[in-house]
XYZ file of C-alpha atoms in Angstrom:
152
model
C 84.763 -14.853 -39.940
C 81.635 -16.952 -39.620
C 77.908 -16.364 -39.998
C 76.421 -15.912 -36.522
C 72.946 -16.985 -37.719
C 74.283 -20.319 -38.965
C 76.254 -20.714 -35.750
C 73.093 -20.248 -33.678
C 71.417 -23.080 -35.594
C 74.457 -25.309 -35.037
C 74.470 -24.592 -31.310
C 70.794 -25.518 -31.062
C 71.557 -28.770 -32.888
C 74.541 -29.589 -30.624
C 72.546 -28.946 -27.464
C 69.617 -31.032 -28.678
C 71.916 -33.831 -29.815
C 73.953 -33.916 -26.608
C 71.253 -33.314 -24.027
C 68.044 -34.562 -25.600
C 65.113 -33.941 -23.275
C 67.342 -33.331 -20.226
C 70.647 -34.304 -18.639
C 69.281 -36.905 -16.244
C 72.540 -37.386 -14.310
C 72.828 -33.675 -13.580
C 69.147 -33.459 -12.630
C 69.489 -36.344 -10.169
C 72.887 -35.522 -8.667
C 73.105 -31.712 -8.504
C 70.791 -29.678 -6.252
C 68.599 -27.271 -8.193
C 69.868 -24.238 -6.270
C 73.585 -25.137 -6.491
C 75.862 -22.505 -7.979
C 79.224 -23.164 -9.546
C 82.143 -21.817 -11.519
C 83.698 -23.466 -14.562
C 87.192 -22.628 -15.782
C 88.343 -23.550 -19.267
C 92.148 -23.641 -19.202
C 94.684 -24.507 -21.893
C 96.040 -28.017 -21.333
C 98.973 -27.325 -23.645
C 100.377 -24.447 -25.711
C 97.858 -23.628 -28.445
C 96.229 -21.123 -30.748
C 92.700 -20.022 -29.905
C 89.739 -20.432 -32.248
C 86.019 -20.705 -31.607
C 86.017 -19.471 -28.039
C 83.136 -17.098 -28.791
C 81.148 -20.058 -30.116
C 81.915 -22.107 -27.003
C 80.830 -19.174 -24.824
C 77.637 -18.881 -26.835
C 76.821 -22.542 -26.149
C 76.690 -21.690 -22.449
C 74.635 -18.511 -22.877
C 72.265 -20.162 -25.343
C 71.592 -22.954 -22.869
C 71.025 -20.607 -19.922
C 71.059 -16.820 -20.180
C 71.660 -16.570 -16.409
C 75.229 -17.815 -16.833
C 77.916 -15.148 -16.480
C 80.674 -15.702 -19.044
C 84.090 -14.058 -19.159
C 86.456 -14.598 -22.084
C 90.083 -14.101 -21.115
C 91.599 -14.494 -24.593
C 90.426 -13.998 -28.172
C 90.527 -15.953 -31.412
C 93.976 -15.949 -32.967
C 95.801 -15.579 -29.640
C 98.672 -17.936 -28.908
C 98.526 -19.151 -25.294
C 100.656 -21.277 -23.011
C 99.675 -24.310 -20.961
C 97.568 -23.299 -17.975
C 96.265 -20.063 -19.479
C 92.717 -19.297 -18.370
C 90.552 -19.112 -21.500
C 86.981 -18.834 -20.259
C 85.167 -18.570 -16.924
C 81.480 -19.415 -16.507
C 79.588 -18.760 -13.271
C 75.990 -19.520 -12.391
C 73.611 -22.431 -11.865
C 75.738 -25.587 -11.567
C 73.215 -27.710 -13.442
C 73.395 -25.417 -16.451
C 77.186 -25.264 -16.402
C 77.521 -29.049 -16.271
C 74.911 -29.606 -18.962
C 76.347 -27.128 -21.486
C 79.997 -27.900 -20.715
C 80.435 -30.917 -23.026
C 79.206 -29.357 -26.303
C 81.117 -26.149 -25.485
C 84.342 -28.067 -24.848
C 83.851 -30.215 -27.949
C 83.723 -27.254 -30.315
C 86.509 -25.355 -28.538
C 88.820 -28.387 -28.643
C 88.129 -29.038 -32.310
C 88.636 -25.467 -33.475
C 91.661 -24.768 -31.253
C 93.168 -28.015 -32.543
C 92.744 -26.905 -36.156
C 94.186 -23.456 -35.409
C 97.156 -24.973 -33.576
C 97.939 -27.485 -36.340
C 97.665 -24.705 -38.918
C 100.177 -22.645 -36.931
C 102.557 -25.634 -36.767
C 102.405 -26.115 -40.529
C 102.824 -22.378 -41.007
C 106.004 -22.472 -38.928
C 107.370 -25.224 -41.201
C 106.939 -23.131 -44.355
C 108.153 -19.880 -42.822
C 110.897 -18.322 -44.923
C 109.561 -19.838 -48.138
C 107.140 -18.405 -50.656
C 104.581 -21.084 -49.808
C 101.280 -20.076 -48.265
C 98.936 -22.287 -46.298
C 95.299 -22.218 -47.393
C 92.247 -24.182 -46.360
C 90.351 -26.586 -48.584
C 86.823 -27.872 -49.087
C 87.684 -30.976 -47.056
C 85.836 -29.989 -43.934
C 83.511 -31.681 -41.491
C 79.910 -31.474 -42.747
C 78.125 -28.610 -41.017
C 81.337 -27.131 -39.602
C 82.905 -25.675 -42.766
C 82.618 -21.996 -41.822
C 83.940 -22.611 -38.309
C 86.818 -24.840 -39.429
C 87.851 -22.331 -42.096
C 87.778 -19.616 -39.424
C 90.058 -21.799 -37.274
C 92.558 -22.060 -40.148
C 92.692 -18.256 -40.321
C 93.162 -18.077 -36.523
C 96.219 -20.295 -36.944
C 97.715 -18.059 -39.625
C 96.378 -19.728 -42.768
C 94.531 -18.091 -45.627
């Protein structure tokens, strides 16, 4: 599992880094009162990791957003599976979408690769474990993704 306090600090950093003062394109192109719905769907078969963190990116950016998680970390899903639905102010959805997708893609990718390697060693006495070779700042989340994919 991961430390939620550290995750909150990371989310603040990601939002600040990605958005800066504001998302000018969204502010200029999307009416202030526009509402929308965002669906995060699996583009290929995968293992889920970090979906709670991705959902938190949306809620941290705008608490008015309604978020529904359809799967949980560690689940194996098929292409087209609905993972997350976000409804609310369109400006907020579009602004928070990129950092949320970035972390979900990274962690699901790690979980999925871990599961693939795990399948290769199935039937042996080998066990797949994580290492210290992680992305700076993302260690706890990447190690969690390894566990979601069946590693130790």
